[in-house]
Structures are given as structure tokens and as C-alpha cells.
Amino acid sequence: MKVCSPDECFSNILLKKRVVQRDVEASLLLNIQEELKLAYEDLGDNSVILNSMSSFFEYASFDFVKENGDTVLCRLHIGDVVSINLEEGDNFAIIRAIFCHQQENNLRLAFIIVDWFEDMKQKVLGCPVFKLRTTSNWRKVFSINLVNAINTVHFVHICKGEECAGGDHDLRNSLYMRNMFFFKAV
């Protein structure tokens, strides 16, 4: 599904692999109308009608135009860790849902729902340790154009003992390490 962008640096936004709303974790939908209203206010739109339906997807792709004019293809998946442009500096979050909301004028905009990481002020192997906040009074819904640092932050689950096996992580353990040594070969 193609959606519009309120930001000229973002174009060709495509949302793919629809997720049936009943398959979206119920806790992600709590207070979504209030959160969506705040996300629209971020965009300078206070006239949004919130009773229209949202469609959920597994991933999004879009073109981002950098300050130097280069265009970069970006992809977001559920489970990706991103930084979100807020005033307080680096704010890391894990994407829990991607959705589009259709306004009364049939304009569709893309949003994400996130869970935030909290810096534990600890280090493992020289890398900072973060804890995934399962409950938080921090906002959770943001326009896709506030996402920053896509694929430049790399978090690794800190597995303890036998709790994680065969690539399946015990998510009751909410500790992650930001891998400061991760890089892409060019």
C-alpha cells in the first residue's frame, strides 16, 4: 500500500505484508486514538478524525533524501531498533507495529508503535546495556518520518544461561546490549 509523507525528505513510502488487526497484540492498541492524535499534532495537523480504521503491516520501505541530496532506500521491519528524533538526544526504541491511518480526505499516512529502551548505565564488553521498557508513560505512536538512525544502531539480546535457545529469546529477560562495534562493510 502506498502512503503519503508530510515531509519532503521522505518519498515512495510503501507498506507491505498486511497484518490482520486481530493478530496485532492487544496491548499495542491501548490508547492508540490518544497517541495517534499526538502524532498528528507533531505533524501540525490538529483536525484529524480518529474514528477511521488503521491497517497494519509487517514492514515499510521508503526513499530518504539526505542533506547532501543523495537518496537512500530505507526499510523498517517489526522488531527493528531505531532512534526517534526527539529533543532529548539519542532515544532508542524497538518497532512493535507499523500501520497507516486514513484521514477523512483519503490521505494515508504511515506510523509506528514502539517500546522504548532505557539506558541502564552499565557496560558489557565495553558496550552500553539497555533495558526494554514494557510499561512506560512515554509516547508510543510516531509518524514514520520521525524515525532516525535506521540500520545504524545494532542491539543484541543479552541471553542468560539456558533461557534462550536456538535463536528463540526469552522475552521476559528485557536486557539488550548496544553493539558499538557493529559496522557495514562497504
mmCIF file of C-alpha atoms in Angstrom:
data_model
loop_
_atom_site.group_PDB
_atom_site.id
_atom_site.type_symbol
_atom_site.label_atom_id
_atom_site.label_comp_id
_atom_site.label_asym_id
_atom_site.label_seq_id
_atom_site.Cartn_x
_atom_site.Cartn_y
_atom_site.Cartn_z
ATOM 1 C CA MET A 1 0.000 0.000 0.000
ATOM 2 C CA LYS A 2 1.409 3.372 -0.980
ATOM 3 C CA VAL A 3 1.055 6.197 1.553
ATOM 4 C CA CYS A 4 1.837 9.915 1.588
ATOM 5 C CA SER A 5 4.510 11.737 3.545
ATOM 6 C CA PRO A 6 4.190 15.087 5.283
ATOM 7 C CA ASP A 7 7.959 15.516 4.945
ATOM 8 C CA GLU A 8 9.572 16.210 1.568
ATOM 9 C CA CYS A 9 12.674 14.200 2.581
ATOM 10 C CA PHE A 10 10.549 11.018 2.581
ATOM 11 C CA SER A 11 9.015 9.667 -0.616
ATOM 12 C CA ASN A 12 7.759 6.436 -2.166
ATOM 13 C CA ILE A 13 6.537 5.082 1.161
ATOM 14 C CA LEU A 14 5.289 1.532 0.686
ATOM 15 C CA LEU A 15 3.750 -0.612 3.417
ATOM 16 C CA LYS A 16 3.857 -4.327 2.701
ATOM 17 C CA LYS A 17 2.600 -7.639 4.043
ATOM 18 C CA ARG A 18 -0.678 -6.708 5.703
ATOM 19 C CA VAL A 19 -1.298 -7.961 9.242
ATOM 20 C CA VAL A 20 -4.877 -8.681 10.289
ATOM 21 C CA GLN A 21 -5.766 -6.364 13.181
ATOM 22 C CA ARG A 22 -6.879 -9.283 15.379
ATOM 23 C CA ASP A 23 -3.278 -10.571 15.118
ATOM 24 C CA VAL A 24 -1.880 -7.292 16.491
ATOM 25 C CA GLU A 25 -1.009 -7.549 20.173
ATOM 26 C CA ALA A 26 -3.926 -6.039 22.118
ATOM 27 C CA SER A 27 -1.647 -4.053 24.450
ATOM 28 C CA LEU A 28 -0.343 -2.114 21.442
ATOM 29 C CA LEU A 29 -3.837 -0.856 20.685
ATOM 30 C CA LEU A 30 -4.478 0.582 24.160
ATOM 31 C CA ASN A 31 -4.767 4.384 23.991
ATOM 32 C CA ILE A 32 -3.951 4.311 20.275
ATOM 33 C CA GLN A 33 -6.500 7.051 19.493
ATOM 34 C CA GLU A 34 -4.944 9.473 22.002
ATOM 35 C CA GLU A 35 -1.435 8.560 20.848
ATOM 36 C CA LEU A 36 -2.416 8.990 17.193
ATOM 37 C CA LYS A 37 -3.826 12.438 17.961
ATOM 38 C CA LEU A 38 -0.446 13.446 19.447
ATOM 39 C CA ALA A 39 1.368 12.039 16.404
ATOM 40 C CA TYR A 40 -0.805 14.175 14.121
ATOM 41 C CA GLU A 41 -0.084 17.211 16.300
ATOM 42 C CA ASP A 42 3.645 16.545 15.700
ATOM 43 C CA LEU A 43 2.821 16.962 12.010
ATOM 44 C CA GLY A 44 0.993 20.241 12.653
ATOM 45 C CA ASP A 45 -2.432 18.715 11.966
ATOM 46 C CA ASN A 46 -4.995 19.230 14.731
ATOM 47 C CA SER A 47 -8.030 18.395 12.588
ATOM 48 C CA VAL A 48 -7.627 14.620 12.363
ATOM 49 C CA ILE A 49 -10.715 12.412 12.567
ATOM 50 C CA LEU A 50 -9.712 9.446 14.702
ATOM 51 C CA ASN A 51 -12.610 7.096 14.118
ATOM 52 C CA SER A 52 -11.363 5.793 10.773
ATOM 53 C CA MET A 53 -9.703 2.394 10.530
ATOM 54 C CA SER A 54 -5.996 1.710 10.589
ATOM 55 C CA SER A 55 -4.288 -1.010 8.549
ATOM 56 C CA PHE A 56 -1.279 -2.859 9.972
ATOM 57 C CA PHE A 57 1.751 -4.168 8.073
ATOM 58 C CA GLU A 58 4.964 -6.157 8.681
ATOM 59 C CA TYR A 59 7.343 -3.741 7.021
ATOM 60 C CA ALA A 60 7.767 -0.391 5.313
ATOM 61 C CA SER A 61 10.157 0.901 2.702
ATOM 62 C CA PHE A 62 10.765 4.476 1.625
ATOM 63 C CA ASP A 63 13.256 6.774 -0.040
ATOM 64 C CA PHE A 64 15.023 9.267 2.207
ATOM 65 C CA VAL A 65 16.791 12.300 0.756
ATOM 66 C CA LYS A 66 19.903 13.195 2.747
ATOM 67 C CA GLU A 67 21.106 16.772 3.290
ATOM 68 C CA ASN A 68 23.695 16.348 0.524
ATOM 69 C CA GLY A 69 20.928 15.364 -1.944
ATOM 70 C CA ASP A 70 21.661 11.624 -2.046
ATOM 71 C CA THR A 71 18.625 9.349 -1.925
ATOM 72 C CA VAL A 72 18.773 6.260 0.270
ATOM 73 C CA LEU A 73 16.307 3.366 0.251
ATOM 74 C CA CYS A 74 15.292 2.601 3.855
ATOM 75 C CA ARG A 75 13.429 -0.408 5.211
ATOM 76 C CA LEU A 76 11.698 -0.851 8.541
ATOM 77 C CA HIS A 77 10.554 -4.185 9.943
ATOM 78 C CA ILE A 78 8.696 -5.070 13.096
ATOM 79 C CA GLY A 79 11.439 -5.808 15.638
ATOM 80 C CA ASP A 80 13.964 -3.298 14.218
ATOM 81 C CA VAL A 81 15.655 -0.973 16.677
ATOM 82 C CA VAL A 82 15.625 2.670 15.626
ATOM 83 C CA SER A 83 16.363 6.077 17.045
ATOM 84 C CA ILE A 84 13.490 8.548 17.057
ATOM 85 C CA ASN A 85 14.035 12.274 16.606
ATOM 86 C CA LEU A 86 13.114 13.792 19.945
ATOM 87 C CA GLU A 87 14.618 16.777 21.706
ATOM 88 C CA GLU A 88 16.386 14.733 24.386
ATOM 89 C CA GLY A 89 19.140 13.237 22.180
ATOM 90 C CA ASP A 90 19.519 9.514 21.387
ATOM 91 C CA ASN A 91 16.257 7.745 22.111
ATOM 92 C CA PHE A 92 16.229 4.104 21.100
ATOM 93 C CA ALA A 93 13.096 2.065 20.575
ATOM 94 C CA ILE A 94 12.046 -1.252 19.086
ATOM 95 C CA ILE A 95 9.310 -1.204 16.460
ATOM 96 C CA ARG A 96 6.307 -3.214 17.644
ATOM 97 C CA ALA A 97 3.861 -2.319 14.845
ATOM 98 C CA ILE A 98 3.716 -0.424 11.550
ATOM 99 C CA PHE A 99 0.408 0.953 10.361
ATOM 100 C CA CYS A 100 -1.259 3.501 8.152
ATOM 101 C CA HIS A 101 -4.146 5.721 9.095
ATOM 102 C CA GLN A 102 -6.543 7.126 6.527
ATOM 103 C CA GLN A 103 -7.839 10.637 7.059
ATOM 104 C CA GLU A 104 -11.260 11.888 6.015
ATOM 105 C CA ASN A 105 -9.775 13.285 2.761
ATOM 106 C CA ASN A 106 -8.465 9.761 1.895
ATOM 107 C CA LEU A 107 -4.879 10.821 2.628
ATOM 108 C CA ARG A 108 -2.980 7.887 4.142
ATOM 109 C CA LEU A 109 -0.026 8.423 6.490
ATOM 110 C CA ALA A 110 2.386 5.853 7.965
ATOM 111 C CA PHE A 111 3.019 5.456 11.694
ATOM 112 C CA ILE A 112 4.919 3.134 14.009
ATOM 113 C CA ILE A 113 4.236 1.875 17.526
ATOM 114 C CA VAL A 114 7.355 1.418 19.656
ATOM 115 C CA ASP A 115 8.583 0.212 23.012
ATOM 116 C CA TRP A 116 11.410 2.295 24.463
ATOM 117 C CA PHE A 117 14.839 1.272 25.723
ATOM 118 C CA GLU A 118 16.189 2.639 28.985
ATOM 119 C CA ASP A 119 19.946 3.086 29.447
ATOM 120 C CA MET A 120 20.968 1.008 32.484
ATOM 121 C CA LYS A 121 24.266 2.930 32.866
ATOM 122 C CA GLN A 122 26.125 -0.406 32.726
ATOM 123 C CA LYS A 123 28.528 -1.898 30.212
ATOM 124 C CA VAL A 124 29.138 -5.403 28.897
ATOM 125 C CA LEU A 125 32.236 -5.929 26.762
ATOM 126 C CA GLY A 126 32.571 -2.151 26.519
ATOM 127 C CA CYS A 127 29.033 -1.730 25.155
ATOM 128 C CA PRO A 128 26.167 0.021 26.955
ATOM 129 C CA VAL A 129 23.348 -2.114 28.385
ATOM 130 C CA PHE A 130 19.706 -1.156 27.852
ATOM 131 C CA LYS A 131 16.501 -2.491 29.308
ATOM 132 C CA LEU A 132 13.350 -2.714 27.235
ATOM 133 C CA ARG A 133 10.578 -0.802 28.989
ATOM 134 C CA THR A 134 7.437 -2.901 28.996
ATOM 135 C CA THR A 135 5.413 -0.214 30.737
ATOM 136 C CA SER A 136 6.114 3.416 30.226
ATOM 137 C CA ASN A 137 4.459 6.776 30.271
ATOM 138 C CA TRP A 138 6.477 7.669 27.164
ATOM 139 C CA ARG A 139 4.570 8.053 23.921
ATOM 140 C CA LYS A 140 4.457 5.006 21.673
ATOM 141 C CA VAL A 141 2.967 6.181 18.331
ATOM 142 C CA PHE A 142 5.021 8.287 15.915
ATOM 143 C CA SER A 143 4.927 9.292 12.291
ATOM 144 C CA ILE A 144 7.369 7.278 10.217
ATOM 145 C CA ASN A 145 9.179 10.494 9.264
ATOM 146 C CA LEU A 146 10.476 10.928 12.842
ATOM 147 C CA VAL A 147 12.485 7.719 12.593
ATOM 148 C CA ASN A 148 16.216 8.337 12.583
ATOM 149 C CA ALA A 149 19.282 6.094 12.517
ATOM 150 C CA ILE A 150 17.788 3.217 10.550
ATOM 151 C CA ASN A 151 20.161 0.255 10.419
ATOM 152 C CA THR A 152 22.873 2.214 12.231
ATOM 153 C CA VAL A 153 22.033 1.009 15.715
ATOM 154 C CA HIS A 154 22.507 -2.648 16.482
ATOM 155 C CA PHE A 155 21.107 -4.177 19.661
ATOM 156 C CA VAL A 156 21.789 -7.719 20.843
ATOM 157 C CA HIS A 157 19.658 -9.585 23.372
ATOM 158 C CA ILE A 158 21.673 -10.483 26.481
ATOM 159 C CA CYS A 159 20.911 -14.174 26.911
ATOM 160 C CA LYS A 160 21.466 -15.671 30.360
ATOM 161 C CA GLY A 161 22.161 -19.335 30.888
ATOM 162 C CA GLU A 162 19.668 -21.676 29.246
ATOM 163 C CA GLU A 163 16.771 -19.206 28.926
ATOM 164 C CA CYS A 164 17.371 -18.559 25.212
ATOM 165 C CA ALA A 165 17.862 -21.483 22.837
ATOM 166 C CA GLY A 166 18.049 -21.958 19.087
ATOM 167 C CA GLY A 167 17.551 -18.310 18.234
ATOM 168 C CA ASP A 168 14.379 -18.052 20.332
ATOM 169 C CA HIS A 169 14.845 -15.458 23.039
ATOM 170 C CA ASP A 170 13.050 -15.481 26.365
ATOM 171 C CA LEU A 171 11.494 -12.020 26.201
ATOM 172 C CA ARG A 172 10.894 -11.967 29.961
ATOM 173 C CA ASN A 173 14.581 -11.021 30.012
ATOM 174 C CA SER A 174 14.405 -7.439 28.744
ATOM 175 C CA LEU A 175 18.164 -6.690 28.702
ATOM 176 C CA TYR A 176 19.901 -5.739 25.472
ATOM 177 C CA MET A 177 23.413 -4.589 24.619
ATOM 178 C CA ARG A 178 24.038 -1.875 22.049
ATOM 179 C CA ASN A 179 26.782 -3.323 19.884
ATOM 180 C CA MET A 180 29.145 -0.392 19.431
ATOM 181 C CA PHE A 181 31.450 -2.469 17.224
ATOM 182 C CA PHE A 182 28.889 -3.314 14.533
ATOM 183 C CA PHE A 183 29.611 -1.859 11.112
ATOM 184 C CA LYS A 184 28.716 -2.472 7.482
ATOM 185 C CA ALA A 185 31.485 -3.311 5.052
ATOM 186 C CA VAL A 186 31.435 -1.061 2.024
#
